[in-house]
């Protein structure tokens, strides 16, 4: 299964972004309100500059305390951002997320503009659907259907 198929199966294709001047407190409020695990940092809503995950916030809260909430998001975000394209295979991106120990991957087009975001949950769900279809096809072949 390809990334573009995963994106088409998602209930919402909305990409939530915040500007680099956003405070960590504002970003965490958005994470909570939208029930999402990460938010992309972008000046224009198209080109990703970085990503801030729940894990990033919790890790820094543990190190620096509540004062971190007043910091700009750029102080905590991951700047070396991994991305993927719509033509990549689900197994490839699953492996990339597992090896890199991250759970969200912005999907970009040939211009580097975001067209979606895939979570590890999206990729696992897609893979499970693919495996179920393969099982059904093999069962049908064995049964002569």
PDB file of N, CA and C in Angstrom, residues 35-93:
ATOM      1  N   UNK A  35      -6.889  16.627  19.548  1.00  0.00           N
ATOM      2  CA  UNK A  35      -6.609  15.224  19.879  1.00  0.00           C
ATOM      3  C   UNK A  35      -5.610  14.609  18.895  1.00  0.00           C
ATOM      4  N   UNK A  36      -4.492  15.338  18.712  1.00  0.00           N
ATOM      5  CA  UNK A  36      -3.428  14.899  17.821  1.00  0.00           C
ATOM      6  C   UNK A  36      -2.132  14.764  18.601  1.00  0.00           C
ATOM      7  N   UNK A  37      -1.207  13.992  18.085  1.00  0.00           N
ATOM      8  CA  UNK A  37       0.035  13.715  18.802  1.00  0.00           C
ATOM      9  C   UNK A  37       1.211  14.581  18.397  1.00  0.00           C
ATOM     10  N   UNK A  38       1.055  15.337  17.314  1.00  0.00           N
ATOM     11  CA  UNK A  38       2.155  16.190  16.854  1.00  0.00           C
ATOM     12  C   UNK A  38       1.584  17.318  16.009  1.00  0.00           C
ATOM     13  N   UNK A  39       2.357  18.390  15.954  1.00  0.00           N
ATOM     14  CA  UNK A  39       1.946  19.540  15.160  1.00  0.00           C
ATOM     15  C   UNK A  39       3.148  20.012  14.344  1.00  0.00           C
ATOM     16  N   UNK A  40       2.897  20.346  13.102  1.00  0.00           N
ATOM     17  CA  UNK A  40       3.966  20.785  12.205  1.00  0.00           C
ATOM     18  C   UNK A  40       4.167  22.288  12.362  1.00  0.00           C
ATOM     19  N   UNK A  41       5.430  22.689  12.398  1.00  0.00           N
ATOM     20  CA  UNK A  41       5.782  24.107  12.484  1.00  0.00           C
ATOM     21  C   UNK A  41       6.071  24.587  11.063  1.00  0.00           C
ATOM     22  N   UNK A  42       5.364  25.651  10.665  1.00  0.00           N
ATOM     23  CA  UNK A  42       5.503  26.171   9.305  1.00  0.00           C
ATOM     24  C   UNK A  42       5.152  27.648   9.297  1.00  0.00           C
ATOM     25  N   UNK A  43       5.902  28.415   8.547  1.00  0.00           N
ATOM     26  CA  UNK A  43       5.596  29.843   8.444  1.00  0.00           C
ATOM     27  C   UNK A  43       4.394  30.096   7.542  1.00  0.00           C
ATOM     28  N   UNK A  44       4.239  29.271   6.507  1.00  0.00           N
ATOM     29  CA  UNK A  44       3.189  29.500   5.522  1.00  0.00           C
ATOM     30  C   UNK A  44       2.114  28.407   5.480  1.00  0.00           C
ATOM     31  N   UNK A  45       2.231  27.400   6.364  1.00  0.00           N
ATOM     32  CA  UNK A  45       1.267  26.303   6.357  1.00  0.00           C
ATOM     33  C   UNK A  45       1.515  25.288   5.268  1.00  0.00           C
ATOM     34  N   UNK A  46       2.578  25.475   4.488  1.00  0.00           N
ATOM     35  CA  UNK A  46       2.877  24.566   3.379  1.00  0.00           C
ATOM     36  C   UNK A  46       4.237  23.895   3.517  1.00  0.00           C
ATOM     37  N   UNK A  47       5.261  24.683   3.804  1.00  0.00           N
ATOM     38  CA  UNK A  47       6.627  24.153   3.904  1.00  0.00           C
ATOM     39  C   UNK A  47       6.930  23.866   5.376  1.00  0.00           C
ATOM     40  N   UNK A  48       7.186  22.597   5.719  1.00  0.00           N
ATOM     41  CA  UNK A  48       7.468  22.273   7.131  1.00  0.00           C
ATOM     42  C   UNK A  48       8.875  22.694   7.552  1.00  0.00           C
ATOM     43  N   UNK A  49       8.942  23.367   8.695  1.00  0.00           N
ATOM     44  CA  UNK A  49      10.231  23.767   9.270  1.00  0.00           C
ATOM     45  C   UNK A  49      10.661  22.812  10.378  1.00  0.00           C
ATOM     46  N   UNK A  50       9.687  22.172  10.997  1.00  0.00           N
ATOM     47  CA  UNK A  50       9.959  21.267  12.108  1.00  0.00           C
ATOM     48  C   UNK A  50       8.655  20.654  12.574  1.00  0.00           C
ATOM     49  N   UNK A  51       8.761  19.869  13.641  1.00  0.00           N
ATOM     50  CA  UNK A  51       7.577  19.213  14.199  1.00  0.00           C
ATOM     51  C   UNK A  51       7.727  19.149  15.712  1.00  0.00           C
ATOM     52  N   UNK A  52       6.620  19.319  16.407  1.00  0.00           N
ATOM     53  CA  UNK A  52       6.603  19.225  17.864  1.00  0.00           C
ATOM     54  C   UNK A  52       5.621  18.124  18.235  1.00  0.00           C
ATOM     55  N   UNK A  53       6.108  17.156  19.000  1.00  0.00           N
ATOM     56  CA  UNK A  53       5.248  16.053  19.426  1.00  0.00           C
ATOM     57  C   UNK A  53       4.959  16.150  20.918  1.00  0.00           C
ATOM     58  N   UNK A  54       3.972  15.387  21.348  1.00  0.00           N
ATOM     59  CA  UNK A  54       3.658  15.298  22.776  1.00  0.00           C
ATOM     60  C   UNK A  54       4.895  14.861  23.552  1.00  0.00           C
ATOM     61  N   UNK A  55       5.633  13.926  22.996  1.00  0.00           N
ATOM     62  CA  UNK A  55       6.849  13.435  23.663  1.00  0.00           C
ATOM     63  C   UNK A  55       7.868  14.540  23.876  1.00  0.00           C
ATOM     64  N   UNK A  56       8.019  15.416  22.879  1.00  0.00           N
ATOM     65  CA  UNK A  56       8.952  16.533  23.004  1.00  0.00           C
ATOM     66  C   UNK A  56       8.579  17.411  24.192  1.00  0.00           C
ATOM     67  N   UNK A  57       7.291  17.698  24.314  1.00  0.00           N
ATOM     68  CA  UNK A  57       6.811  18.566  25.386  1.00  0.00           C
ATOM     69  C   UNK A  57       7.033  17.908  26.745  1.00  0.00           C
ATOM     70  N   UNK A  58       6.633  16.653  26.868  1.00  0.00           N
ATOM     71  CA  UNK A  58       6.762  15.950  28.150  1.00  0.00           C
ATOM     72  C   UNK A  58       8.231  15.830  28.560  1.00  0.00           C
ATOM     73  N   UNK A  59       9.089  15.517  27.606  1.00  0.00           N
ATOM     74  CA  UNK A  59      10.523  15.383  27.900  1.00  0.00           C
ATOM     75  C   UNK A  59      11.087  16.691  28.472  1.00  0.00           C
ATOM     76  N   UNK A  60      10.735  17.808  27.846  1.00  0.00           N
ATOM     77  CA  UNK A  60      11.257  19.100  28.306  1.00  0.00           C
ATOM     78  C   UNK A  60      10.598  19.570  29.593  1.00  0.00           C
ATOM     79  N   UNK A  61       9.324  19.248  29.786  1.00  0.00           N
ATOM     80  CA  UNK A  61       8.671  19.559  31.060  1.00  0.00           C
ATOM     81  C   UNK A  61       9.398  18.852  32.197  1.00  0.00           C
ATOM     82  N   UNK A  62       9.783  17.626  31.969  1.00  0.00           N
ATOM     83  CA  UNK A  62      10.517  16.861  32.974  1.00  0.00           C
ATOM     84  C   UNK A  62      11.879  17.458  33.272  1.00  0.00           C
ATOM     85  N   UNK A  63      12.531  18.003  32.266  1.00  0.00           N
ATOM     86  CA  UNK A  63      13.870  18.586  32.441  1.00  0.00           C
ATOM     87  C   UNK A  63      13.823  19.989  33.045  1.00  0.00           C
ATOM     88  N   UNK A  64      12.935  20.844  32.479  1.00  0.00           N
ATOM     89  CA  UNK A  64      12.967  22.268  32.817  1.00  0.00           C
ATOM     90  C   UNK A  64      11.782  22.777  33.619  1.00  0.00           C
ATOM     91  N   UNK A  65      10.759  21.940  33.774  1.00  0.00           N
ATOM     92  CA  UNK A  65       9.590  22.383  34.524  1.00  0.00           C
ATOM     93  C   UNK A  65       8.626  23.194  33.677  1.00  0.00           C
ATOM     94  N   UNK A  66       7.616  23.751  34.343  1.00  0.00           N
ATOM     95  CA  UNK A  66       6.516  24.439  33.671  1.00  0.00           C
ATOM     96  C   UNK A  66       6.950  25.688  32.904  1.00  0.00           C
ATOM     97  N   UNK A  67       8.103  26.246  33.220  1.00  0.00           N
ATOM     98  CA  UNK A  67       8.578  27.449  32.521  1.00  0.00           C
ATOM     99  C   UNK A  67       8.732  27.198  31.020  1.00  0.00           C
ATOM    100  N   UNK A  68       8.907  25.944  30.638  1.00  0.00           N
ATOM    101  CA  UNK A  68       9.086  25.602  29.227  1.00  0.00           C
ATOM    102  C   UNK A  68       7.849  25.957  28.403  1.00  0.00           C
ATOM    103  N   UNK A  69       6.695  26.021  29.044  1.00  0.00           N
ATOM    104  CA  UNK A  69       5.452  26.318  28.333  1.00  0.00           C
ATOM    105  C   UNK A  69       5.440  27.723  27.737  1.00  0.00           C
ATOM    106  N   UNK A  70       6.224  28.617  28.296  1.00  0.00           N
ATOM    107  CA  UNK A  70       6.278  29.991  27.786  1.00  0.00           C
ATOM    108  C   UNK A  70       7.312  30.169  26.687  1.00  0.00           C
ATOM    109  N   UNK A  71       8.108  29.139  26.430  1.00  0.00           N
ATOM    110  CA  UNK A  71       9.135  29.191  25.384  1.00  0.00           C
ATOM    111  C   UNK A  71       8.479  29.145  24.003  1.00  0.00           C
ATOM    112  N   UNK A  72       9.164  29.710  22.999  1.00  0.00           N
ATOM    113  CA  UNK A  72       8.642  29.542  21.633  1.00  0.00           C
ATOM    114  C   UNK A  72       8.808  28.082  21.204  1.00  0.00           C
ATOM    115  N   UNK A  73       7.934  27.647  20.367  1.00  0.00           N
ATOM    116  CA  UNK A  73       7.931  26.259  19.919  1.00  0.00           C
ATOM    117  C   UNK A  73       9.264  25.863  19.268  1.00  0.00           C
ATOM    118  N   UNK A  74       9.960  26.839  18.696  1.00  0.00           N
ATOM    119  CA  UNK A  74      11.243  26.566  18.037  1.00  0.00           C
ATOM    120  C   UNK A  74      12.305  26.057  19.007  1.00  0.00           C
ATOM    121  N   UNK A  75      12.120  26.306  20.308  1.00  0.00           N
ATOM    122  CA  UNK A  75      13.069  25.824  21.312  1.00  0.00           C
ATOM    123  C   UNK A  75      12.973  24.313  21.521  1.00  0.00           C
ATOM    124  N   UNK A  76      11.817  23.730  21.208  1.00  0.00           N
ATOM    125  CA  UNK A  76      11.589  22.311  21.473  1.00  0.00           C
ATOM    126  C   UNK A  76      11.426  21.464  20.219  1.00  0.00           C
ATOM    127  N   UNK A  77      11.038  22.082  19.119  1.00  0.00           N
ATOM    128  CA  UNK A  77      10.695  21.299  17.927  1.00  0.00           C
ATOM    129  C   UNK A  77      11.881  20.524  17.377  1.00  0.00           C
ATOM    130  N   UNK A  78      11.570  19.449  16.700  1.00  0.00           N
ATOM    131  CA  UNK A  78      12.571  18.684  15.973  1.00  0.00           C
ATOM    132  C   UNK A  78      12.790  19.397  14.649  1.00  0.00           C
ATOM    133  N   UNK A  79      14.025  19.834  14.429  1.00  0.00           N
ATOM    134  CA  UNK A  79      14.338  20.592  13.219  1.00  0.00           C
ATOM    135  C   UNK A  79      14.735  19.697  12.044  1.00  0.00           C
ATOM    136  N   UNK A  80      15.388  18.598  12.349  1.00  0.00           N
ATOM    137  CA  UNK A  80      15.784  17.674  11.290  1.00  0.00           C
ATOM    138  C   UNK A  80      14.588  16.773  11.004  1.00  0.00           C
ATOM    139  N   UNK A  81      13.739  17.268  10.148  1.00  0.00           N
ATOM    140  CA  UNK A  81      12.435  16.671   9.915  1.00  0.00           C
ATOM    141  C   UNK A  81      12.494  15.608   8.830  1.00  0.00           C
ATOM    142  N   UNK A  82      12.040  14.419   9.161  1.00  0.00           N
ATOM    143  CA  UNK A  82      11.898  13.356   8.173  1.00  0.00           C
ATOM    144  C   UNK A  82      10.556  13.546   7.485  1.00  0.00           C
ATOM    145  N   UNK A  83      10.514  13.336   6.182  1.00  0.00           N
ATOM    146  CA  UNK A  83       9.282  13.428   5.415  1.00  0.00           C
ATOM    147  C   UNK A  83       9.188  12.222   4.482  1.00  0.00           C
ATOM    148  N   UNK A  84       8.052  12.091   3.836  1.00  0.00           N
ATOM    149  CA  UNK A  84       7.891  11.060   2.818  1.00  0.00           C
ATOM    150  C   UNK A  84       7.081  11.645   1.667  1.00  0.00           C
ATOM    151  N   UNK A  85       6.958  10.865   0.608  1.00  0.00           N
ATOM    152  CA  UNK A  85       6.176  11.286  -0.552  1.00  0.00           C
ATOM    153  C   UNK A  85       4.990  10.342  -0.722  1.00  0.00           C
ATOM    154  N   UNK A  86       4.045  10.745  -1.539  1.00  0.00           N
ATOM    155  CA  UNK A  86       2.822   9.953  -1.728  1.00  0.00           C
ATOM    156  C   UNK A  86       3.079   8.611  -2.393  1.00  0.00           C
ATOM    157  N   UNK A  87       4.175   8.473  -3.118  1.00  0.00           N
ATOM    158  CA  UNK A  87       4.464   7.233  -3.826  1.00  0.00           C
ATOM    159  C   UNK A  87       5.225   6.199  -3.021  1.00  0.00           C
ATOM    160  N   UNK A  88       5.574   6.523  -1.772  1.00  0.00           N
ATOM    161  CA  UNK A  88       6.332   5.569  -0.954  1.00  0.00           C
ATOM    162  C   UNK A  88       5.429   4.479  -0.396  1.00  0.00           C
ATOM    163  N   UNK A  89       6.028   3.330  -0.146  1.00  0.00           N
ATOM    164  CA  UNK A  89       5.319   2.162   0.362  1.00  0.00           C
ATOM    165  C   UNK A  89       5.142   2.249   1.876  1.00  0.00           C
ATOM    166  N   UNK A  90       4.016   1.736   2.366  1.00  0.00           N
ATOM    167  CA  UNK A  90       3.713   1.760   3.799  1.00  0.00           C
ATOM    168  C   UNK A  90       4.783   1.039   4.617  1.00  0.00           C
ATOM    169  N   UNK A  91       5.304  -0.060   4.104  1.00  0.00           N
ATOM    170  CA  UNK A  91       6.337  -0.795   4.846  1.00  0.00           C
ATOM    171  C   UNK A  91       7.612   0.024   4.987  1.00  0.00           C
ATOM    172  N   UNK A  92       7.942   0.783   3.967  1.00  0.00           N
ATOM    173  CA  UNK A  92       9.143   1.629   4.004  1.00  0.00           C
ATOM    174  C   UNK A  92       8.994   2.715   5.064  1.00  0.00           C
ATOM    175  N   UNK A  93       7.830   3.367   5.093  1.00  0.00           N
ATOM    176  CA  UNK A  93       7.670   4.435   6.077  1.00  0.00           C
ATOM    177  C   UNK A  93       7.523   3.888   7.493  1.00  0.00           C
TER     178      UNK A  93
END
